[in-house]
Tab-separated table of C-alpha atoms in Angstrom:
chain	number	residue	atom	x	y	z
A	110	UNK	CA	-30.243	15.793	3.619
A	111	UNK	CA	-31.773	13.428	1.069
A	112	UNK	CA	-30.321	9.956	0.921
A	113	UNK	CA	-29.123	8.382	-2.299
A	114	UNK	CA	-32.009	6.585	-3.949
A	115	UNK	CA	-31.862	3.128	-5.457
A	116	UNK	CA	-28.592	2.142	-3.767
A	117	UNK	CA	-28.317	-0.748	-1.367
A	118	UNK	CA	-25.780	-1.017	1.389
A	119	UNK	CA	-23.590	-3.849	2.506
A	120	UNK	CA	-21.992	-4.866	5.773
A	121	UNK	CA	-18.458	-3.675	6.393
A	122	UNK	CA	-16.057	-5.522	8.651
A	123	UNK	CA	-12.441	-5.089	9.642
A	124	UNK	CA	-10.045	-8.016	9.995
A	125	UNK	CA	-6.699	-7.742	11.754
A	126	UNK	CA	-3.585	-9.649	10.756
A	127	UNK	CA	-1.579	-9.462	13.984
A	128	UNK	CA	2.090	-10.403	13.759
A	129	UNK	CA	4.257	-11.237	16.742
A	130	UNK	CA	7.752	-12.662	17.201
A	131	UNK	CA	8.660	-15.067	19.996
A	132	UNK	CA	12.430	-14.843	19.484
A	133	UNK	CA	12.408	-17.706	17.052
A	134	UNK	CA	9.342	-17.736	14.794
A	135	UNK	CA	7.080	-15.161	13.175
A	136	UNK	CA	3.597	-15.742	14.551
A	137	UNK	CA	0.040	-14.726	13.894
A	138	UNK	CA	-2.677	-14.217	16.494
A	139	UNK	CA	-5.747	-16.245	15.532
A	140	UNK	CA	-9.082	-16.873	17.183
A	141	UNK	CA	-11.758	-19.477	16.916
A	142	UNK	CA	-14.760	-17.795	15.412
A	143	UNK	CA	-17.571	-17.329	17.914
A	144	UNK	CA	-20.610	-17.295	15.625
A	145	UNK	CA	-22.095	-18.817	12.490
A	146	UNK	CA	-21.197	-19.352	9.719
A	147	UNK	CA	-17.942	-21.241	10.317
A	148	UNK	CA	-18.315	-21.095	14.097
A	149	UNK	CA	-15.335	-22.647	15.870
A	150	UNK	CA	-13.062	-22.434	12.822
A	151	UNK	CA	-9.763	-20.539	12.861
A	152	UNK	CA	-10.103	-16.941	11.857
A	153	UNK	CA	-8.371	-13.592	11.915
A	154	UNK	CA	-9.624	-11.222	14.566
A	155	UNK	CA	-12.409	-9.175	13.133
A	156	UNK	CA	-15.711	-7.493	13.657
A	157	UNK	CA	-18.275	-5.235	12.049
A	158	UNK	CA	-17.746	-1.510	11.631
A	159	UNK	CA	-20.374	0.313	13.667
A	160	UNK	CA	-22.643	3.025	12.219
A	161	UNK	CA	-20.752	5.965	13.720
A	162	UNK	CA	-17.287	4.494	13.704
A	163	UNK	CA	-14.382	5.184	11.316
A	164	UNK	CA	-12.286	2.325	9.954
A	165	UNK	CA	-9.139	3.117	11.970
A	166	UNK	CA	-11.251	3.292	15.124
A	167	UNK	CA	-12.963	0.003	14.370
A	168	UNK	CA	-9.645	-1.766	13.830
A	169	UNK	CA	-8.191	-0.320	17.043
A	170	UNK	CA	-11.328	-1.232	19.000
A	171	UNK	CA	-11.246	-4.833	17.846
A	172	UNK	CA	-7.552	-5.170	18.608
A	173	UNK	CA	-8.162	-3.749	22.072
A	174	UNK	CA	-11.178	-5.960	22.736
A	175	UNK	CA	-9.458	-9.161	21.756
A	176	UNK	CA	-5.898	-8.583	22.966
A	177	UNK	CA	-6.004	-5.750	25.473
A	178	UNK	CA	-3.391	-3.948	23.363
A	179	UNK	CA	-3.478	-0.260	22.484
A	180	UNK	CA	-1.217	2.093	20.555
A	181	UNK	CA	0.348	-0.595	18.430
A	182	UNK	CA	1.659	-0.234	14.902
A	183	UNK	CA	-1.236	-0.729	12.534
A	184	UNK	CA	-1.567	-0.180	8.835
A	185	UNK	CA	-4.425	-0.616	6.409
A	186	UNK	CA	-3.641	-3.493	4.089
A	187	UNK	CA	-6.403	-3.806	1.520
A	188	UNK	CA	-10.173	-3.831	1.069
A	189	UNK	CA	-11.493	-7.282	0.159
A	190	UNK	CA	-14.827	-7.181	-1.570
A	191	UNK	CA	-15.616	-10.274	-3.597
A	192	UNK	CA	-19.431	-10.523	-3.539
A	193	UNK	CA	-19.432	-14.121	-2.284
A	194	UNK	CA	-16.516	-13.981	0.174
A	195	UNK	CA	-18.871	-14.344	3.145
A	196	UNK	CA	-21.602	-16.929	2.482
A	197	UNK	CA	-24.048	-15.412	4.983
A	198	UNK	CA	-24.334	-11.930	3.586
A	199	UNK	CA	-22.477	-9.490	1.376
A	200	UNK	CA	-19.700	-8.210	3.635
A	201	UNK	CA	-16.793	-6.041	2.661
A	202	UNK	CA	-13.688	-6.486	4.764
A	203	UNK	CA	-11.015	-3.880	5.320
A	204	UNK	CA	-7.916	-5.803	6.395
A	205	UNK	CA	-5.300	-4.227	8.685
A	206	UNK	CA	-1.998	-5.563	9.707
A	207	UNK	CA	-0.571	-4.964	13.160
A	208	UNK	CA	2.881	-5.529	14.634
A	209	UNK	CA	2.926	-6.213	18.359
A	210	UNK	CA	5.504	-6.991	20.984
A	211	UNK	CA	4.413	-10.493	21.900
A	212	UNK	CA	5.613	-9.969	25.479
A	213	UNK	CA	3.221	-7.092	26.035
A	214	UNK	CA	0.296	-9.142	24.902
A	215	UNK	CA	-1.954	-10.119	27.749
A	216	UNK	CA	-4.429	-12.892	27.510
A	217	UNK	CA	-7.744	-11.217	27.200
A	218	UNK	CA	-10.119	-11.357	30.114
A	219	UNK	CA	-12.712	-13.498	28.436
A	220	UNK	CA	-11.938	-16.931	27.082
A	221	UNK	CA	-14.719	-16.739	24.492
A	222	UNK	CA	-12.424	-16.420	21.511
A	223	UNK	CA	-9.563	-18.783	22.422
A	224	UNK	CA	-6.893	-16.559	20.891
A	225	UNK	CA	-3.675	-18.346	20.039
A	226	UNK	CA	-0.284	-17.455	18.562
A	227	UNK	CA	0.355	-19.693	15.578
A	228	UNK	CA	3.549	-19.906	13.506
A	229	UNK	CA	3.028	-18.406	10.034
A	230	UNK	CA	4.737	-21.519	8.704
A	231	UNK	CA	2.151	-23.845	10.233
A	232	UNK	CA	-1.156	-22.089	9.748
A	233	UNK	CA	-4.359	-24.097	10.091
A	234	UNK	CA	-7.073	-23.680	7.430
A	235	UNK	CA	-8.670	-20.251	7.836
A	236	UNK	CA	-12.225	-19.143	7.090
A	237	UNK	CA	-13.330	-17.216	3.999
A	238	UNK	CA	-10.486	-15.362	2.247
A	239	UNK	CA	-8.410	-14.954	5.410
A	240	UNK	CA	-5.549	-17.023	4.039
A	241	UNK	CA	-5.317	-14.659	1.097
A	242	UNK	CA	-5.238	-11.708	3.510
A	243	UNK	CA	-2.398	-13.306	5.464
A	244	UNK	CA	-0.359	-13.932	2.327
A	245	UNK	CA	-0.792	-10.341	1.235
A	246	UNK	CA	0.161	-9.101	4.710
A	247	UNK	CA	3.334	-11.225	4.727
A	248	UNK	CA	4.370	-9.772	1.382
A	249	UNK	CA	3.647	-6.233	2.516
A	250	UNK	CA	5.668	-6.797	5.674
A	251	UNK	CA	8.645	-8.107	3.689
A	252	UNK	CA	8.405	-5.261	1.221
A	253	UNK	CA	8.192	-2.520	3.829
A	254	UNK	CA	10.732	-3.994	6.209
A	255	UNK	CA	13.289	-3.850	3.398
A	256	UNK	CA	12.824	-0.088	3.258
A	257	UNK	CA	11.936	0.962	6.781
A	258	UNK	CA	13.016	-0.132	10.260
A	259	UNK	CA	9.545	-1.500	10.846
A	260	UNK	CA	10.433	-4.776	12.504
A	261	UNK	CA	11.511	-3.139	15.761
A	262	UNK	CA	7.786	-2.985	16.548
A	263	UNK	CA	7.948	-6.743	17.030
A	264	UNK	CA	10.777	-6.630	19.562
A	265	UNK	CA	10.856	-5.826	23.274
A	266	UNK	CA	12.408	-2.506	24.337
A	267	UNK	CA	15.776	-4.124	24.890
A	268	UNK	CA	17.064	-6.672	22.413
A	269	UNK	CA	20.325	-8.147	21.175
A	270	UNK	CA	21.703	-8.206	17.644
A	271	UNK	CA	21.343	-12.024	17.463
A	272	UNK	CA	17.635	-11.561	18.311
A	273	UNK	CA	17.321	-8.947	15.578
A	274	UNK	CA	18.963	-11.242	13.053
A	275	UNK	CA	16.621	-14.078	14.048
A	276	UNK	CA	13.692	-11.751	13.433
A	277	UNK	CA	14.825	-10.752	9.933
A	278	UNK	CA	15.506	-14.396	9.134
A	279	UNK	CA	11.994	-15.337	10.271
A	280	UNK	CA	10.310	-12.583	8.266
A	281	UNK	CA	12.168	-13.391	5.049
A	282	UNK	CA	12.477	-17.117	5.728
A	283	UNK	CA	16.135	-16.933	4.696
A	284	UNK	CA	19.560	-17.338	6.246
A	285	UNK	CA	21.391	-14.023	6.541
A	286	UNK	CA	25.066	-13.254	6.459
A	287	UNK	CA	25.401	-12.218	10.097
A	288	UNK	CA	28.513	-10.092	9.825
A	289	UNK	CA	27.105	-8.176	6.884
A	290	UNK	CA	23.767	-7.618	8.584
A	291	UNK	CA	25.516	-6.487	11.736
A	292	UNK	CA	27.512	-3.886	9.849
A	293	UNK	CA	24.480	-2.571	7.975
A	294	UNK	CA	22.218	-2.297	10.965
A	295	UNK	CA	24.800	-0.511	13.087
A	296	UNK	CA	25.686	1.900	10.300
A	297	UNK	CA	22.047	3.024	10.195
A	298	UNK	CA	22.754	4.595	13.619
A	299	UNK	CA	19.315	3.724	14.927
A	300	UNK	CA	20.474	1.617	17.846
A	301	UNK	CA	21.790	2.656	21.229
A	302	UNK	CA	24.119	0.161	22.891
A	303	UNK	CA	23.346	-0.613	26.520
A	304	UNK	CA	25.926	-1.316	29.202
A	305	UNK	CA	24.680	-4.782	30.147
A	306	UNK	CA	24.532	-8.092	28.357
A	307	UNK	CA	22.064	-10.850	27.745
A	308	UNK	CA	23.802	-14.038	28.887
A	309	UNK	CA	21.201	-16.766	28.690
A	310	UNK	CA	22.060	-17.818	25.133
A	311	UNK	CA	25.861	-17.781	25.041
A	312	UNK	CA	28.807	-17.803	27.390
A	313	UNK	CA	30.201	-14.535	26.040
A	314	UNK	CA	26.785	-12.928	26.083
A	315	UNK	CA	25.441	-10.283	23.705
A	316	UNK	CA	25.021	-6.619	24.476
A	317	UNK	CA	21.523	-5.278	24.695
A	318	UNK	CA	20.493	-2.488	22.373
A	319	UNK	CA	17.604	-0.059	22.400
A	320	UNK	CA	16.044	1.716	19.487
A	321	UNK	CA	16.744	5.461	19.323
A	322	UNK	CA	13.078	6.371	19.373
A	323	UNK	CA	13.618	10.044	18.683
A	324	UNK	CA	15.391	9.198	15.434
A	325	UNK	CA	12.968	6.419	14.631
A	326	UNK	CA	9.820	8.484	14.916
A	327	UNK	CA	11.089	11.900	13.863
A	328	UNK	CA	11.371	11.239	10.162
A	329	UNK	CA	10.467	7.795	8.879
A	330	UNK	CA	11.086	8.849	5.274
A	331	UNK	CA	14.732	9.470	6.085
A	332	UNK	CA	15.277	5.747	6.358
A	333	UNK	CA	14.532	5.255	2.707
A	334	UNK	CA	18.154	6.048	2.105
A	335	UNK	CA	18.685	3.089	-0.198
A	336	UNK	CA	16.142	4.196	-2.735
A	337	UNK	CA	17.154	5.015	-6.283
A	338	UNK	CA	15.554	8.454	-5.865
A	339	UNK	CA	18.647	9.405	-4.000
A	340	UNK	CA	20.708	8.687	-7.060
A	341	UNK	CA	18.240	10.108	-9.505
A	342	UNK	CA	18.067	13.375	-7.649
A	343	UNK	CA	21.672	13.686	-6.595
B	83	UNK	CA	-28.036	-19.122	5.094
B	84	UNK	CA	-29.018	-16.909	7.978
B	85	UNK	CA	-27.994	-13.292	7.794
B	86	UNK	CA	-26.073	-11.526	10.549
B	87	UNK	CA	-28.557	-10.053	12.991
B	88	UNK	CA	-28.353	-6.569	14.448
B	89	UNK	CA	-25.850	-5.255	11.905
B	90	UNK	CA	-26.610	-2.381	9.582
B	91	UNK	CA	-25.020	-1.890	6.205
B	92	UNK	CA	-23.571	1.156	4.546
B	93	UNK	CA	-23.124	2.287	0.976
B	94	UNK	CA	-19.812	1.496	-0.669
B	95	UNK	CA	-18.395	3.578	-3.503
B	96	UNK	CA	-15.196	3.515	-5.516
B	97	UNK	CA	-13.356	6.687	-6.500
B	98	UNK	CA	-10.654	6.762	-9.164
B	99	UNK	CA	-7.607	9.016	-9.079
B	100	UNK	CA	-6.638	9.002	-12.754
B	101	UNK	CA	-3.185	10.339	-13.599
B	102	UNK	CA	-2.095	11.361	-17.063
B	103	UNK	CA	0.942	13.167	-18.521
B	104	UNK	CA	0.713	15.609	-21.405
B	105	UNK	CA	4.470	15.805	-22.037
B	106	UNK	CA	4.848	18.697	-19.664
B	107	UNK	CA	2.596	18.417	-16.599
B	108	UNK	CA	1.193	15.642	-14.428
B	109	UNK	CA	-2.583	15.802	-14.705
B	110	UNK	CA	-5.650	14.404	-13.053
B	111	UNK	CA	-8.933	13.563	-14.749
B	112	UNK	CA	-11.799	15.250	-12.905
B	113	UNK	CA	-15.505	15.475	-13.502
B	114	UNK	CA	-18.263	17.778	-12.433
B	115	UNK	CA	-20.483	15.787	-10.156
B	116	UNK	CA	-23.848	14.992	-11.720
B	117	UNK	CA	-26.048	14.641	-8.644
B	118	UNK	CA	-26.719	16.040	-5.183
B	119	UNK	CA	-25.117	16.724	-2.786
B	120	UNK	CA	-22.405	18.940	-4.291
B	121	UNK	CA	-23.859	18.695	-7.800
B	122	UNK	CA	-21.710	20.548	-10.337
B	123	UNK	CA	-18.634	20.641	-8.073
B	124	UNK	CA	-15.302	19.113	-9.105
B	125	UNK	CA	-14.939	15.514	-8.112
B	126	UNK	CA	-12.933	12.386	-8.723
B	127	UNK	CA	-14.628	9.850	-10.938
B	128	UNK	CA	-16.629	7.524	-8.792
B	129	UNK	CA	-19.740	5.475	-8.349
B	130	UNK	CA	-21.438	2.974	-6.109
B	131	UNK	CA	-20.419	-0.653	-5.931
B	132	UNK	CA	-23.283	-2.796	-7.147
B	133	UNK	CA	-24.720	-5.719	-5.129
B	134	UNK	CA	-23.057	-8.457	-7.185
B	135	UNK	CA	-19.918	-6.614	-8.153
B	136	UNK	CA	-16.389	-6.924	-6.710
B	137	UNK	CA	-14.325	-3.831	-5.957
B	138	UNK	CA	-11.849	-4.295	-8.817
B	139	UNK	CA	-14.739	-4.768	-11.233
B	140	UNK	CA	-16.514	-1.666	-9.939
B	141	UNK	CA	-13.394	0.470	-10.379
B	142	UNK	CA	-12.803	-0.855	-13.903
B	143	UNK	CA	-16.449	-0.337	-14.842
B	144	UNK	CA	-16.424	3.278	-13.704
B	145	UNK	CA	-13.182	4.010	-15.521
B	146	UNK	CA	-14.616	2.470	-18.675
B	147	UNK	CA	-17.923	4.324	-18.393
B	148	UNK	CA	-16.344	7.707	-17.902
B	149	UNK	CA	-13.256	7.513	-20.110
B	150	UNK	CA	-13.769	4.647	-22.525
B	151	UNK	CA	-10.473	3.175	-21.310
B	152	UNK	CA	-9.886	-0.495	-20.504
B	153	UNK	CA	-6.918	-2.542	-19.357
B	154	UNK	CA	-5.092	0.337	-17.728
B	155	UNK	CA	-2.779	0.185	-14.734
B	156	UNK	CA	-4.915	0.376	-11.619
B	157	UNK	CA	-4.081	-0.155	-7.992
B	158	UNK	CA	-6.130	0.010	-4.832
B	159	UNK	CA	-5.025	2.994	-2.789
B	160	UNK	CA	-6.971	3.048	0.470
B	161	UNK	CA	-10.424	2.664	2.004
B	162	UNK	CA	-11.773	5.954	3.319
B	163	UNK	CA	-14.439	5.529	5.935
B	164	UNK	CA	-14.936	8.546	8.175
B	165	UNK	CA	-18.599	8.345	9.229
B	166	UNK	CA	-19.374	11.916	8.081
B	167	UNK	CA	-17.318	12.066	4.907
B	168	UNK	CA	-20.430	12.097	2.739
B	169	UNK	CA	-23.134	14.372	4.202
B	170	UNK	CA	-26.017	12.561	2.484
B	171	UNK	CA	-25.480	9.096	3.853
B	172	UNK	CA	-22.804	6.923	5.389
B	173	UNK	CA	-20.695	5.920	2.403
B	174	UNK	CA	-17.400	4.094	2.450
B	175	UNK	CA	-15.122	4.854	-0.461
B	176	UNK	CA	-12.449	2.544	-1.822
B	177	UNK	CA	-10.032	4.777	-3.715
B	178	UNK	CA	-8.038	3.472	-6.684
B	179	UNK	CA	-5.337	5.147	-8.621
B	180	UNK	CA	-4.949	4.654	-12.330
B	181	UNK	CA	-2.164	5.576	-14.741
B	182	UNK	CA	-3.283	6.200	-18.304
B	183	UNK	CA	-1.670	7.225	-21.554
B	184	UNK	CA	-3.376	10.563	-22.067
B	185	UNK	CA	-3.214	10.101	-25.832
B	186	UNK	CA	-5.346	6.985	-25.729
B	187	UNK	CA	-8.011	8.715	-23.735
B	188	UNK	CA	-11.052	9.429	-25.825
B	189	UNK	CA	-13.639	11.890	-24.805
B	190	UNK	CA	-16.539	9.879	-23.592
B	191	UNK	CA	-19.684	9.722	-25.655
B	192	UNK	CA	-21.886	11.585	-23.232
B	193	UNK	CA	-21.120	15.115	-22.123
B	194	UNK	CA	-22.964	14.667	-18.837
B	195	UNK	CA	-19.888	14.641	-16.667
B	196	UNK	CA	-17.682	17.276	-18.320
B	197	UNK	CA	-14.479	15.362	-17.660
B	198	UNK	CA	-11.360	17.513	-17.785
B	199	UNK	CA	-7.613	17.014	-17.374
B	200	UNK	CA	-6.390	19.361	-14.668
B	201	UNK	CA	-2.781	19.961	-13.621
B	202	UNK	CA	-2.093	18.474	-10.180
B	203	UNK	CA	-0.418	21.776	-9.360
B	204	UNK	CA	-3.580	23.779	-10.017
B	205	UNK	CA	-6.387	21.677	-8.620
B	206	UNK	CA	-9.753	23.310	-7.974
B	207	UNK	CA	-11.503	22.632	-4.647
B	208	UNK	CA	-12.770	19.048	-4.632
B	209	UNK	CA	-15.797	17.557	-2.891
B	210	UNK	CA	-15.731	15.558	0.360
B	211	UNK	CA	-12.314	14.069	1.175
B	212	UNK	CA	-11.216	13.833	-2.458
B	213	UNK	CA	-8.321	16.234	-1.947
B	214	UNK	CA	-6.981	13.952	0.751
B	215	UNK	CA	-7.289	11.001	-1.639
B	216	UNK	CA	-5.339	12.883	-4.300
B	217	UNK	CA	-2.536	13.777	-1.887
B	218	UNK	CA	-2.242	10.176	-0.778
B	219	UNK	CA	-2.232	8.986	-4.395
B	220	UNK	CA	0.544	11.446	-5.306
B	221	UNK	CA	2.675	10.169	-2.433
B	222	UNK	CA	2.042	6.555	-3.350
B	223	UNK	CA	2.970	7.288	-6.967
B	224	UNK	CA	6.238	8.951	-5.922
B	225	UNK	CA	7.048	6.132	-3.537
B	226	UNK	CA	6.378	3.340	-6.000
B	227	UNK	CA	7.941	5.058	-9.004
B	228	UNK	CA	11.198	5.255	-7.057
B	229	UNK	CA	11.207	1.463	-6.841
B	230	UNK	CA	9.459	0.264	-9.972
B	231	UNK	CA	9.348	1.406	-13.593
B	232	UNK	CA	5.732	2.380	-13.136
B	233	UNK	CA	5.709	5.704	-14.921
B	234	UNK	CA	5.974	4.133	-18.375
B	235	UNK	CA	2.228	3.549	-18.044
B	236	UNK	CA	1.825	7.297	-18.499
B	237	UNK	CA	3.793	7.454	-21.745
B	238	UNK	CA	2.856	6.591	-25.326
B	239	UNK	CA	4.409	3.444	-26.847
B	240	UNK	CA	7.278	5.422	-28.344
B	241	UNK	CA	8.942	8.132	-26.308
B	242	UNK	CA	12.244	9.973	-26.052
B	243	UNK	CA	14.579	10.255	-23.067
B	244	UNK	CA	13.849	14.001	-22.726
B	245	UNK	CA	10.131	13.128	-22.468
B	246	UNK	CA	10.918	10.545	-19.812
B	247	UNK	CA	12.955	13.051	-17.815
B	248	UNK	CA	10.130	15.591	-18.058
B	249	UNK	CA	7.789	12.966	-16.664
B	250	UNK	CA	9.986	12.153	-13.645
B	251	UNK	CA	10.470	15.873	-13.033
B	252	UNK	CA	6.715	16.403	-13.074
B	253	UNK	CA	5.994	13.513	-10.710
B	254	UNK	CA	8.612	14.578	-8.162
B	255	UNK	CA	8.288	18.302	-8.846
B	256	UNK	CA	12.082	18.540	-8.923
B	257	UNK	CA	14.838	19.287	-11.411
B	258	UNK	CA	16.844	16.178	-12.283
B	259	UNK	CA	20.450	15.806	-13.277
B	260	UNK	CA	19.842	14.766	-16.874
B	261	UNK	CA	23.102	12.998	-17.537
B	262	UNK	CA	22.829	10.991	-14.342
B	263	UNK	CA	19.215	10.039	-15.014
B	264	UNK	CA	20.084	9.057	-18.557
B	265	UNK	CA	22.840	6.733	-17.385
B	266	UNK	CA	20.665	5.124	-14.708
B	267	UNK	CA	17.654	4.534	-16.908
B	268	UNK	CA	19.698	3.011	-19.732
B	269	UNK	CA	21.614	0.763	-17.346
B	270	UNK	CA	18.308	-0.766	-16.210
B	271	UNK	CA	18.148	-2.303	-19.726
B	272	UNK	CA	14.418	-1.824	-19.944
B	273	UNK	CA	14.434	0.345	-23.040
B	274	UNK	CA	14.820	-0.610	-26.686
B	275	UNK	CA	16.281	2.098	-28.913
B	276	UNK	CA	14.391	2.711	-32.167
B	277	UNK	CA	15.977	3.652	-35.442
B	278	UNK	CA	14.135	6.935	-35.943
B	279	UNK	CA	14.141	10.262	-34.150
B	280	UNK	CA	11.674	12.746	-32.811
B	281	UNK	CA	12.638	16.094	-34.367
B	282	UNK	CA	9.918	18.514	-33.343
B	283	UNK	CA	11.652	19.713	-30.185
B	284	UNK	CA	15.299	20.093	-31.186
B	285	UNK	CA	17.421	20.393	-34.314
B	286	UNK	CA	19.529	17.326	-33.495
B	287	UNK	CA	16.438	15.336	-32.561
B	288	UNK	CA	16.122	12.610	-29.921
B	289	UNK	CA	15.916	8.914	-30.599
B	290	UNK	CA	12.674	7.184	-29.816
B	291	UNK	CA	12.676	4.337	-27.323
B	292	UNK	CA	10.193	1.607	-26.548
B	293	UNK	CA	9.748	-0.272	-23.332
B	294	UNK	CA	10.884	-3.901	-23.428
B	295	UNK	CA	7.470	-5.223	-22.448
B	296	UNK	CA	8.601	-8.798	-21.986
B	297	UNK	CA	11.136	-7.700	-19.393
B	298	UNK	CA	8.762	-5.190	-17.883
B	299	UNK	CA	5.916	-7.601	-17.261
B	300	UNK	CA	7.824	-10.832	-16.647
B	301	UNK	CA	9.078	-10.038	-13.177
B	302	UNK	CA	8.237	-6.681	-11.648
B	303	UNK	CA	9.991	-7.608	-8.403
B	304	UNK	CA	13.276	-7.849	-10.260
B	305	UNK	CA	13.324	-4.103	-10.622
B	306	UNK	CA	13.631	-3.602	-6.912
B	307	UNK	CA	17.343	-3.956	-7.418
B	308	UNK	CA	18.185	-0.899	-5.332
B	309	UNK	CA	16.643	-2.261	-2.169
B	310	UNK	CA	18.708	-2.961	0.913
B	311	UNK	CA	17.424	-6.550	0.906
B	312	UNK	CA	19.942	-7.186	-1.795
B	313	UNK	CA	22.698	-6.271	0.582
B	314	UNK	CA	21.184	-7.896	3.603
B	315	UNK	CA	20.831	-11.214	1.813
B	316	UNK	CA	24.004	-11.179	-0.221
């Protein structure tokens, strides 16, 4: 089939904003860029989309290459396309954000990229428009986590309510009313109480909980129960 | 500066999903594609991103070219990048959705594209993955309109509550409880009652309202008052 005439292409990259939670702080996985321009500077994980590769595939491939992780929560964030965003050549970037369980993350085999978890509150200068991408990803995370039980992706399989509260506090950078949060989260009936306790952080200990995965995955829309639609359509 | 070696570019297009409301039905502005492949078939409005043009600029330019409209509500929807989505050549498409006041829309000067408003309930077959784009845009519109007073972008400056209800019913394809909706929308204090009535559709008539634009634009986040965050952080 005839190609389009008179049109010129541009490079297309994907960049991944990878969030993790270490029990205390919300963190971002950064690398030191391995090639010019800006070689050695802090950067999001990224790479070029290959000729026969879709965008989702490219993002998953890059995540796998650099972290060893597969099947993690990933969502397209935004396409960044300012003509001068990359000084070397016109490059469009499709940014994705990913939520990973930091404990499942294995140091990648190669040390070429020097990946490091950095607190979102103490980010170093980032190349190009990566800082802008991170800010947008943080906002999207806050927005969505207010409507959906998204943040469980950042936790290990078993977690305590104090850990969960710490996570919400880190994402929103705010102190929460613990009793109120406790009541709300349990009334959502998403959690299954375990029989044993975590005892490292307090004498009384805190029961472990697991996410009810069947409920969680079966109908994500159902969790939008706080939306005004419910009132409008009642 | 040296270019990236060994990387090949691809074409990048923008496609616009343009919603309008005629008082009764939610509509989409479609054109008949003016070039091969799929010449003459129904298509979203789109075009290629130019070498020195950002994505937002490209979307605005195409909207202007094809409809004459400027300064309308526009939001990036998603980047579509399946390698075979365009049979002629690898082309990435950044889809945008736009909300326009159908009454401000002027037929464009040229007749080349045969633009037409088509009911979203009776869409003809569309080229490539455009149907998929439309479905995603409809979902995004429903999602966001439940949280933000977005749909006013589809109305003329002066409108009546019955018109507003018709609009919400069209977007969600559902019957609403009119009294309940009325109460909710007035309690949001976004509307300013006018002194005169619309009398074409009923003997008693219905008062016109205008949007309080200062409130509307000053702090869009403030309208997320139904979100659980409010409870979590209270």
